[in-house]
Short mmCIF file of C-alpha atoms and ligand atoms in Angstrom, two decimals:
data_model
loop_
_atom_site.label_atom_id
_atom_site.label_comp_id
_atom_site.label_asym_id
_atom_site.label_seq_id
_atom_site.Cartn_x
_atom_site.Cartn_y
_atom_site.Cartn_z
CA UNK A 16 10.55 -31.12 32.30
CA UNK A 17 8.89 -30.41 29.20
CA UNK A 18 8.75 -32.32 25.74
CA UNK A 19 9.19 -29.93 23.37
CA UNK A 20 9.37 -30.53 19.61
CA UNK A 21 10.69 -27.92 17.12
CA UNK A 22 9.43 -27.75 13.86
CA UNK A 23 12.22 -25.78 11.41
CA UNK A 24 16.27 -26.23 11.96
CA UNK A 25 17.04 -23.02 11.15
CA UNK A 26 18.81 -20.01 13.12
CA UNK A 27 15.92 -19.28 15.23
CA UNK A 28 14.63 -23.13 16.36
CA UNK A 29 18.46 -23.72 16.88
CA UNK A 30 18.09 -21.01 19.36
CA UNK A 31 15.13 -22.06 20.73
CA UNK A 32 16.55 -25.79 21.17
CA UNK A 33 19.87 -24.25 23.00
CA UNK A 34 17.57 -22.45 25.30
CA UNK A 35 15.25 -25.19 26.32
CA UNK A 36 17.62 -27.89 26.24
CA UNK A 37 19.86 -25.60 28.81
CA UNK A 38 16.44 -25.60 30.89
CA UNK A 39 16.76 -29.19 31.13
CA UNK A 40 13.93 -29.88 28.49
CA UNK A 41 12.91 -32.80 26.36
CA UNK A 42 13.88 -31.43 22.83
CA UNK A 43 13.43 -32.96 19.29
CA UNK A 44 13.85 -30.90 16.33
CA UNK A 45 12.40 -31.83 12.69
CA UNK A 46 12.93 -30.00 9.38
CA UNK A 47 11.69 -30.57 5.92
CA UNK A 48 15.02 -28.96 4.66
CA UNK A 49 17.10 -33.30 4.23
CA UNK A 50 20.58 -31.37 4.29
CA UNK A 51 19.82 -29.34 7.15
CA UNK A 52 18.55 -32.86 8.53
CA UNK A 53 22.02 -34.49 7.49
CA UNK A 54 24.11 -31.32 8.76
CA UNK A 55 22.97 -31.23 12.17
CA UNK A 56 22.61 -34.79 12.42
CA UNK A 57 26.59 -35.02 11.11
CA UNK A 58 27.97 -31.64 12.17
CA UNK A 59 25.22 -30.80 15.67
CA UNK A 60 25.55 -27.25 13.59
CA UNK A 61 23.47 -25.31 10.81
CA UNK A 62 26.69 -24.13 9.24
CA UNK A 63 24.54 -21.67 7.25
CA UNK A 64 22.01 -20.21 8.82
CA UNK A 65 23.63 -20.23 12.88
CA UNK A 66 27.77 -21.23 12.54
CA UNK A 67 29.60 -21.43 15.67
CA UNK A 68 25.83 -22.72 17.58
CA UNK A 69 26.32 -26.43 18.45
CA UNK A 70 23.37 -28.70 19.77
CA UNK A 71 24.08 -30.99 22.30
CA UNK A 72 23.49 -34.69 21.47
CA UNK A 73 20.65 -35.07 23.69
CA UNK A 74 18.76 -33.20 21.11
CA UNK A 75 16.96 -35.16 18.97
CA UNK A 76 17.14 -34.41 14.89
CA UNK A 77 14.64 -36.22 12.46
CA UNK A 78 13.12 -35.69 8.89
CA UNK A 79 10.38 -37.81 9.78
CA UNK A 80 7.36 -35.64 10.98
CA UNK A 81 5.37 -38.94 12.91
CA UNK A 82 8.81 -39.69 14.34
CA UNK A 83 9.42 -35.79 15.78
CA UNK A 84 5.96 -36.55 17.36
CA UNK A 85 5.74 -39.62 18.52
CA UNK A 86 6.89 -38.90 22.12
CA UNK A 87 3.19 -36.68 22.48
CA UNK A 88 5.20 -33.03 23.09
CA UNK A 89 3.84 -30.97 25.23
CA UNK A 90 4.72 -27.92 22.99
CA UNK A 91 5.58 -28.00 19.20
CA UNK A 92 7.24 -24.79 18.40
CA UNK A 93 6.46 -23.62 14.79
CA UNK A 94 10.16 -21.76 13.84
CA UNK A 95 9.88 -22.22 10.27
CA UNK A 96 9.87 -19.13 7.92
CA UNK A 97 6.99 -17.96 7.61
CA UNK A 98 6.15 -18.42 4.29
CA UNK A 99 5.77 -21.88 5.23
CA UNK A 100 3.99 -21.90 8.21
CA UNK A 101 0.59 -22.81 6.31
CA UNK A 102 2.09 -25.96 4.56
CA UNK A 103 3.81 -27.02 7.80
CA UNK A 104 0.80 -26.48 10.01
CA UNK A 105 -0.84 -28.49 7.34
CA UNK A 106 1.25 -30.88 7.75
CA UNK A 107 -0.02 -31.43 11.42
CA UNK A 108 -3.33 -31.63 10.55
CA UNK A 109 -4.74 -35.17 12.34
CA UNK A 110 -1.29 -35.46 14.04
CA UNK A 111 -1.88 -33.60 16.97
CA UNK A 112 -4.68 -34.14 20.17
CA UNK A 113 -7.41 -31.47 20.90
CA UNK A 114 -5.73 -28.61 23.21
CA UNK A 115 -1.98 -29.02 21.61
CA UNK A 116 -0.15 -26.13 22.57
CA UNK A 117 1.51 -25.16 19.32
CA UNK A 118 4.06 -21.66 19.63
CA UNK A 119 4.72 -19.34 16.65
CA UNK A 120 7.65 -17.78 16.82
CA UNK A 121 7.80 -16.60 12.75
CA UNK A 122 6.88 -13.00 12.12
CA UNK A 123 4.57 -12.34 9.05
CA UNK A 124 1.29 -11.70 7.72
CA UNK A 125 0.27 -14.25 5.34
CA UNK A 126 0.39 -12.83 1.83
CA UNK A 127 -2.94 -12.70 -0.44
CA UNK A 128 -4.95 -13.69 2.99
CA UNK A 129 -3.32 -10.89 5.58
CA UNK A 130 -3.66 -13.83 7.98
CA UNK A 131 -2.00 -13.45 11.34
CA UNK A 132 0.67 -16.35 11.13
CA UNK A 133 -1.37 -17.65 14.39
CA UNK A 134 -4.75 -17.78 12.60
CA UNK A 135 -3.15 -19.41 10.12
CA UNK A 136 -1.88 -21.87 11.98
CA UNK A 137 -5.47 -22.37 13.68
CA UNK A 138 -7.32 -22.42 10.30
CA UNK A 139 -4.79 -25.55 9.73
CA UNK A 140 -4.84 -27.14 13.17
CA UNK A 141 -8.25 -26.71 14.38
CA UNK A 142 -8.92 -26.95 18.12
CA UNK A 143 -5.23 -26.75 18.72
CA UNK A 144 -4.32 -23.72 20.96
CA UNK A 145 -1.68 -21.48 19.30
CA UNK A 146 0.35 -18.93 20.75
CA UNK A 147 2.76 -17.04 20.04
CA UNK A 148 6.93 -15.78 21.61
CA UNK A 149 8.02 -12.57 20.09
CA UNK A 150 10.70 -9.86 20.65
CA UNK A 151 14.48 -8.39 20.13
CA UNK A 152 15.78 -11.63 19.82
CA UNK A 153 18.47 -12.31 17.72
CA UNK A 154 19.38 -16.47 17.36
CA UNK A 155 22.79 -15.32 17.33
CA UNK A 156 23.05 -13.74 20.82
CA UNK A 157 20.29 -16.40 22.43
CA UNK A 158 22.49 -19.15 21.45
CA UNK A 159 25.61 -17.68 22.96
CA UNK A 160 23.34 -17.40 26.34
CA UNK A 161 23.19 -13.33 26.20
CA UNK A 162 20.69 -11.88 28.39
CA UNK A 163 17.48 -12.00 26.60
CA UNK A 164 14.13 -10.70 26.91
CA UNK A 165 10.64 -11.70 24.82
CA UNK A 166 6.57 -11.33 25.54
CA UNK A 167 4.37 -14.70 25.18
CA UNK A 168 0.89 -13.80 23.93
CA UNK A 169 -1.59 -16.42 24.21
CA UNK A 170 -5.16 -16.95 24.43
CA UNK A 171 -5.11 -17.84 28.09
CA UNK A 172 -3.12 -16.69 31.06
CA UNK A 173 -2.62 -20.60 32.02
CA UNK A 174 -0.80 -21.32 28.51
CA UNK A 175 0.96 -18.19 28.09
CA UNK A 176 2.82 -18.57 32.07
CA UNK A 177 3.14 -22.19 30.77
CA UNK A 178 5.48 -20.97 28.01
CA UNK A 179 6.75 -18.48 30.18
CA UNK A 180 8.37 -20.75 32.93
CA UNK A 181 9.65 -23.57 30.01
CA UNK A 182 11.21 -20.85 28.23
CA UNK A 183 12.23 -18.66 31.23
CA UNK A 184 16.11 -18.98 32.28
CA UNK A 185 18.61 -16.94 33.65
CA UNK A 186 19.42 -15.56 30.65
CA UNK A 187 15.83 -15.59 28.76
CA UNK A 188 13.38 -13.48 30.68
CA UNK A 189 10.20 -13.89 29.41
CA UNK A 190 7.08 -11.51 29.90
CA UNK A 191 3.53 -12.74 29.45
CA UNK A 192 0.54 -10.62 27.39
CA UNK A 193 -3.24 -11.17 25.85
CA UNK A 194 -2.77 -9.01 23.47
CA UNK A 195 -1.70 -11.37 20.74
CA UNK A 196 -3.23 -9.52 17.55
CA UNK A 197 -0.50 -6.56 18.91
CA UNK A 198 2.43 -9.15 19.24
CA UNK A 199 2.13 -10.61 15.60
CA UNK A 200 1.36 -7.44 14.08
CA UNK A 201 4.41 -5.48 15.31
CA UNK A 202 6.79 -8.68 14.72
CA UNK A 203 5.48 -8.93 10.91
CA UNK A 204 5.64 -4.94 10.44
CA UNK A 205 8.82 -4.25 12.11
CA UNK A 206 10.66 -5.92 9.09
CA UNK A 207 9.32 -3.75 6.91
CA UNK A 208 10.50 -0.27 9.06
CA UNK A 209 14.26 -2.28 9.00
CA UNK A 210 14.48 -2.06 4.70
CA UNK A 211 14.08 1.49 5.46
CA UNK A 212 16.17 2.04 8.42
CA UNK A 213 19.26 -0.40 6.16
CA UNK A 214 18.18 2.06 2.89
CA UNK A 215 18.54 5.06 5.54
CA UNK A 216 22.12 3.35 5.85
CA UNK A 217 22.75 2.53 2.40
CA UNK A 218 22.61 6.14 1.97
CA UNK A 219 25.14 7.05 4.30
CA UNK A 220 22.49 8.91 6.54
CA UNK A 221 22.73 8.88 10.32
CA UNK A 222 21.65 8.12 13.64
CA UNK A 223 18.97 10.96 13.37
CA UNK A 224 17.49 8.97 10.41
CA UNK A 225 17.36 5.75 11.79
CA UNK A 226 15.89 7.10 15.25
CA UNK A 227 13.41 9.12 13.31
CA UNK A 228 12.22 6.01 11.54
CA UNK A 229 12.20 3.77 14.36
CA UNK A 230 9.70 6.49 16.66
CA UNK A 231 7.96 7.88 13.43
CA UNK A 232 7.63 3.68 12.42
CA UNK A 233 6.32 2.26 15.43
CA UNK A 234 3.79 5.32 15.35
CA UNK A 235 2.16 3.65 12.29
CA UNK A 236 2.16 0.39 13.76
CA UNK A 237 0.44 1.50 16.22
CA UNK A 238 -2.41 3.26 14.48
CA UNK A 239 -2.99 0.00 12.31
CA UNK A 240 -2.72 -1.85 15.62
CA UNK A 241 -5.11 0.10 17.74
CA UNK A 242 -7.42 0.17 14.34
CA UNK A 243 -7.36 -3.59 14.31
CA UNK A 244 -8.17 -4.32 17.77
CA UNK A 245 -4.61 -4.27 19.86
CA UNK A 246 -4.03 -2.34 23.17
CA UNK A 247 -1.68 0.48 23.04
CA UNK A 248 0.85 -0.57 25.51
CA UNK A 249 2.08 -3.60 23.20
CA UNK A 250 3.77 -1.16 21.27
CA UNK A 251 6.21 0.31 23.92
CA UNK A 252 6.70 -3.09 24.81
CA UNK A 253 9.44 -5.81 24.14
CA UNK A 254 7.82 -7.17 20.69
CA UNK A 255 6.76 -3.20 19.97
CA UNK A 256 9.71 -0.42 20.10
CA UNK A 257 11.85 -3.15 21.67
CA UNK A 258 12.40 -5.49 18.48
CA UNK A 259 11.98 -2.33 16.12
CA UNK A 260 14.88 -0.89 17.84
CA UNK A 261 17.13 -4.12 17.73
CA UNK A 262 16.21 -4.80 14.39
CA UNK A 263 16.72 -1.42 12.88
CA UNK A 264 20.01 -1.26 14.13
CA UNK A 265 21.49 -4.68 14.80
CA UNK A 266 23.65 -6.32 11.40
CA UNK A 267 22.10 -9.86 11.91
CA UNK A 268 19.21 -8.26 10.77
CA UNK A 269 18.27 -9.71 7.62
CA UNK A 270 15.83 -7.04 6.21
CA UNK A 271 18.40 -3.79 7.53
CA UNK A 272 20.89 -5.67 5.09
CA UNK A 273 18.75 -5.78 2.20
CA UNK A 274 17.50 -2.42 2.96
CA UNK A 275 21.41 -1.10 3.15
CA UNK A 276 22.16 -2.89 -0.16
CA UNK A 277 18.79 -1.11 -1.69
CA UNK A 278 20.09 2.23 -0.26
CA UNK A 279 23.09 1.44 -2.13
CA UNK A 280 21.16 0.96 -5.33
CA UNK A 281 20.68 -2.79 -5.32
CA UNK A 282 17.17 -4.14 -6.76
CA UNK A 283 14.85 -6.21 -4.19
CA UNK A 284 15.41 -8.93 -6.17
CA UNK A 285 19.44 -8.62 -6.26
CA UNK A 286 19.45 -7.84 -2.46
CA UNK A 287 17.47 -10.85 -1.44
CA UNK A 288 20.03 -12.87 -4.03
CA UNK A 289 22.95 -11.30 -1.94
CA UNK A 290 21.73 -11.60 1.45
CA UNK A 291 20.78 -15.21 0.47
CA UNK A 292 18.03 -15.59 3.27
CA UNK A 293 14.51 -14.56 2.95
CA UNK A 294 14.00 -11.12 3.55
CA UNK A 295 10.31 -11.25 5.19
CA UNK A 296 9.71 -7.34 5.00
CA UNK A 297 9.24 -7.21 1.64
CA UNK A 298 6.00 -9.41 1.83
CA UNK A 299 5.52 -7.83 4.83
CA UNK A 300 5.27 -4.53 3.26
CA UNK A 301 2.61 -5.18 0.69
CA UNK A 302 1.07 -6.55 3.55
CA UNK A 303 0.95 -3.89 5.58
CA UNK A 304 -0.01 -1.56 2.91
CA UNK A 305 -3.29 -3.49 1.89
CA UNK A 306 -3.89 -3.26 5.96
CA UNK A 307 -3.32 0.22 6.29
CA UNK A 308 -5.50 0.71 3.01
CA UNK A 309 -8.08 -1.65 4.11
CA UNK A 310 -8.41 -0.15 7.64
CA UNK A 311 -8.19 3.36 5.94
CA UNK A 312 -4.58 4.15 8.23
CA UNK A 313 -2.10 6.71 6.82
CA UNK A 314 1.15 4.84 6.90
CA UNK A 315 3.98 7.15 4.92
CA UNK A 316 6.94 4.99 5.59
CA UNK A 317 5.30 2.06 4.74
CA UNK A 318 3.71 3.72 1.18
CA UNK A 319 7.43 4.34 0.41
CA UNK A 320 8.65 1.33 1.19
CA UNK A 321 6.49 -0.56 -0.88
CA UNK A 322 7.05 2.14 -3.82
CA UNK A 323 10.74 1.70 -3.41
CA UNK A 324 10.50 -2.19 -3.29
CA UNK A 325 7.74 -2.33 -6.30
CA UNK A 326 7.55 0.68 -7.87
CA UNK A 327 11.33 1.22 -8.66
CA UNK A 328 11.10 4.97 -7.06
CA UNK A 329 14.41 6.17 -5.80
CA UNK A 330 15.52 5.98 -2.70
CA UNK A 331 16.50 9.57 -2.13
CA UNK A 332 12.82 10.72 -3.51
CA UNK A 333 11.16 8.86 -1.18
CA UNK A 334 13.54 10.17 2.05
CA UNK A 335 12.05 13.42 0.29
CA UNK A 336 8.63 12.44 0.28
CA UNK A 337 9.00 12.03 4.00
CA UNK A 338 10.72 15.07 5.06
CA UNK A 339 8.41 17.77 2.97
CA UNK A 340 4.91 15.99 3.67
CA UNK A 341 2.46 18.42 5.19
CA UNK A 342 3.67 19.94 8.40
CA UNK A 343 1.63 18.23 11.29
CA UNK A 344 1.39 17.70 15.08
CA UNK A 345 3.17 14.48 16.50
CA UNK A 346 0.26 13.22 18.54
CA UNK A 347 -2.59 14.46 16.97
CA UNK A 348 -4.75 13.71 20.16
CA UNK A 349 -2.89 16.02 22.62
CA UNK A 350 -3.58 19.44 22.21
CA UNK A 351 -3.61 23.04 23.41
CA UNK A 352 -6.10 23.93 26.64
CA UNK A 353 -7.42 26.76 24.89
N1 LIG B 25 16.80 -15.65 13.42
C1 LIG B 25 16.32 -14.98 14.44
O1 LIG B 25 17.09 -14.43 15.24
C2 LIG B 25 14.85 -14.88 14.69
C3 LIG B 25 14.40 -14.41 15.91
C4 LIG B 25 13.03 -14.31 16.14
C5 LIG B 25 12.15 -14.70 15.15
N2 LIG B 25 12.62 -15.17 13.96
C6 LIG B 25 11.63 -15.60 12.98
O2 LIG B 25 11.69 -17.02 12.93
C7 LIG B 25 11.39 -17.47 11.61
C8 LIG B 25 12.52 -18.36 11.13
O3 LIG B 25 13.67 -17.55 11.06
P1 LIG B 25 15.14 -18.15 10.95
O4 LIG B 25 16.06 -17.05 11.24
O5 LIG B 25 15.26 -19.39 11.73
O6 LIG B 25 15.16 -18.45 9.40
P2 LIG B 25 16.12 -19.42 8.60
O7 LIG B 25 16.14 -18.93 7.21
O8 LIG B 25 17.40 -19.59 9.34
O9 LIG B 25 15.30 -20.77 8.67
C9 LIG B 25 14.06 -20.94 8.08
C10 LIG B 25 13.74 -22.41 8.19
O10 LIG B 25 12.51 -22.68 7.53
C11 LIG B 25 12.51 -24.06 7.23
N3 LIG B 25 12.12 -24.34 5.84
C12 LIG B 25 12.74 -23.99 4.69
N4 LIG B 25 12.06 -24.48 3.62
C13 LIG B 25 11.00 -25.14 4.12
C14 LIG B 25 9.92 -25.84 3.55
N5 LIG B 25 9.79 -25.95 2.22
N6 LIG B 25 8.99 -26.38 4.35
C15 LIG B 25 9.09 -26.28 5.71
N7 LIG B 25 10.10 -25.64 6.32
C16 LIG B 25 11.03 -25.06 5.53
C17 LIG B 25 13.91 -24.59 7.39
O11 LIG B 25 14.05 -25.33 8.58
C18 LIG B 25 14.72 -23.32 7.45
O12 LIG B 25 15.92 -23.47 8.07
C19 LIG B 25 11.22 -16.21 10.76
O13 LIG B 25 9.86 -15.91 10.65
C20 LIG B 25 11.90 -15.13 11.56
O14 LIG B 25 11.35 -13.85 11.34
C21 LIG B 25 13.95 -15.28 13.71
#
């Protein structure tokens, strides 16, 4: 048995908590949010974020930080959106012993520093050793206890088959990898390929589209990827094409919904209002696009995007944009024996 302590009481630690407290774990959950605090505390339920997901009582809820750690976890999972995963790994700072395992599970690139959430959390927890869970999977179906797949990337094979066999159930299959820079950078860039698989929507396109941007989208990701140091075969994998594909097409997808609504004609800002949850692709996007400029990548989904998103160009000229680029080969590298 493992003591595990969740930082974040939203959809995804609520998932997380189901999971490992079916696996028999130790779990405690903390969140800086008081009413979420006070709802599961009252109601075992985030009645926003995950309805219908109940905790068991065993689980532990506390606003207290020192209280959420004062059983010394063997594993604090950071499943707090990640634009706050720098002020809640601060938060840790001094709190935690040399060696703490601490798991990201947020997908994002830090904005202004284009961070890895990871390094991030390193920078704030120094000689703690971070790792990170990603993949297609949706809080919704994990807490209902649908099969489930996910990759663990971590520094060392020891930690990462640690996380494996806490995490791994009958109904959560976990993989293991090293290849952690390809893990985070598909999970934060994937969000960003979803706004324009939900615009491709909004427009009443079809499944050509969204399979065109899903194989033409992880393409990009993986030129960045391979340009910034990942191996290629992270992005046919389960946190590559595999949560690309569920989140392009899958309605608890927060970024397809604000990408449909922007297909539609919505603003950024008035689809984030609607879908009322953060909509991590759009930082995501700028992101990426200082990446790809930095690292000197051509990324034309990802341009358009962020020119929808910040430059107020149509929708329908940038699907243009797309379809009459220059002509080219798919795979550049493969070519004719001559
Ligand atoms: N929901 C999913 O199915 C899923 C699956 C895999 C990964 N993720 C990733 O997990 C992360 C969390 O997603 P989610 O769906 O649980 O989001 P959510 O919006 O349901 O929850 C985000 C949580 O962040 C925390 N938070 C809010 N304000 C805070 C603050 N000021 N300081 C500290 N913490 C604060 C709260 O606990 C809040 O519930 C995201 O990065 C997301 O991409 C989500």
């Amino acid at each position: 048995m493992a003591k595990v302590t969740i930082l974040g009481a939203g959809g995804w630690a609520i998932g997380i908590a189901v999971l490992l407290d079916n696996n028999g774990h130790d779990v405690t959950m903390w969140s800086a949010v008081s009413t979420e605090v006070k709802s599961l505390k009252r109601h075992r339920e985030n009645k926003i974020s995950l309805p219908g997901i109940v905790i068991s009582e065993k689980i532990k809820v506390t606003g207290d930080l020192d209280e959420s750690l004062q059983n010394d976890p063997d594993i604090i999972v950071l499943a707090v959106a990640s634009k706050f995963i720098r002020s809640t790994s601060k938060l840790l700072n001094g709190k935690v012993k040399d060696g703490q395992i601490i798991l990201n599970v947020a997908k994002g690139i830090e904005d202004g520093t284009l961070m890895f959430l990871t390094d991030v959390i390193e920078e704030e927890v120094p000689g703690s050793d971070v790792c990170v869970l990603s993949g297609p999977t949706h809080a919704e179906e994990v807490g209902k206890l649908m099969p489930t797949t996910c990759v663990v990337g971590a520094k060392s094979e020891k930690t990462a088959k640690y996380i494996q066999d806490v995490f791994a159930s009958q109904y959560f299959r976990t993989y293991v990898s090293p290849d952690m820079v390809g893990i985070e950078l598909c999970g934060a860039l994937k969000n960003v390929i979803a706004l324009a698989a939900g615009m491709a929507d909004g427009l009443g396109y079809g499944d050509n589209t969204k399979a065109a941007l899903i194989t033409r989208g992880i393409k990009e990701i993986t030129r960045l990827g391979l340009a910034m140091g990942a191996n290629v075969s992270t992005f046919a994998g389960l946190s590559g094409i595999g949560d690309l594909i569920v989140t392009c097409a899958s309605m608890h997808s927060r970024n397809r919904r604000a990408g449909i609504l922007i297909g539609q004609g919505y603003t950024l800002d008035e689809a984030v209002r609607e879908v009322n949850m953060v909509v991590e692709g759009a930082v995501s996007a700028k992101a990426a696009l200082e990446l790809a400029n930095k690292y000197k990548i051509e990324m034309p989904i990802i341009e358009e995007v962020n020119k929808i998103l910040f430059e107020d160009l149509p929708v329908e000229n940038a699907v243009q944009d797309l379809m009459l680029r220059q002509n080219i080969a798919e795979h550049p590298e493969l070519v004719w024996n001559k």
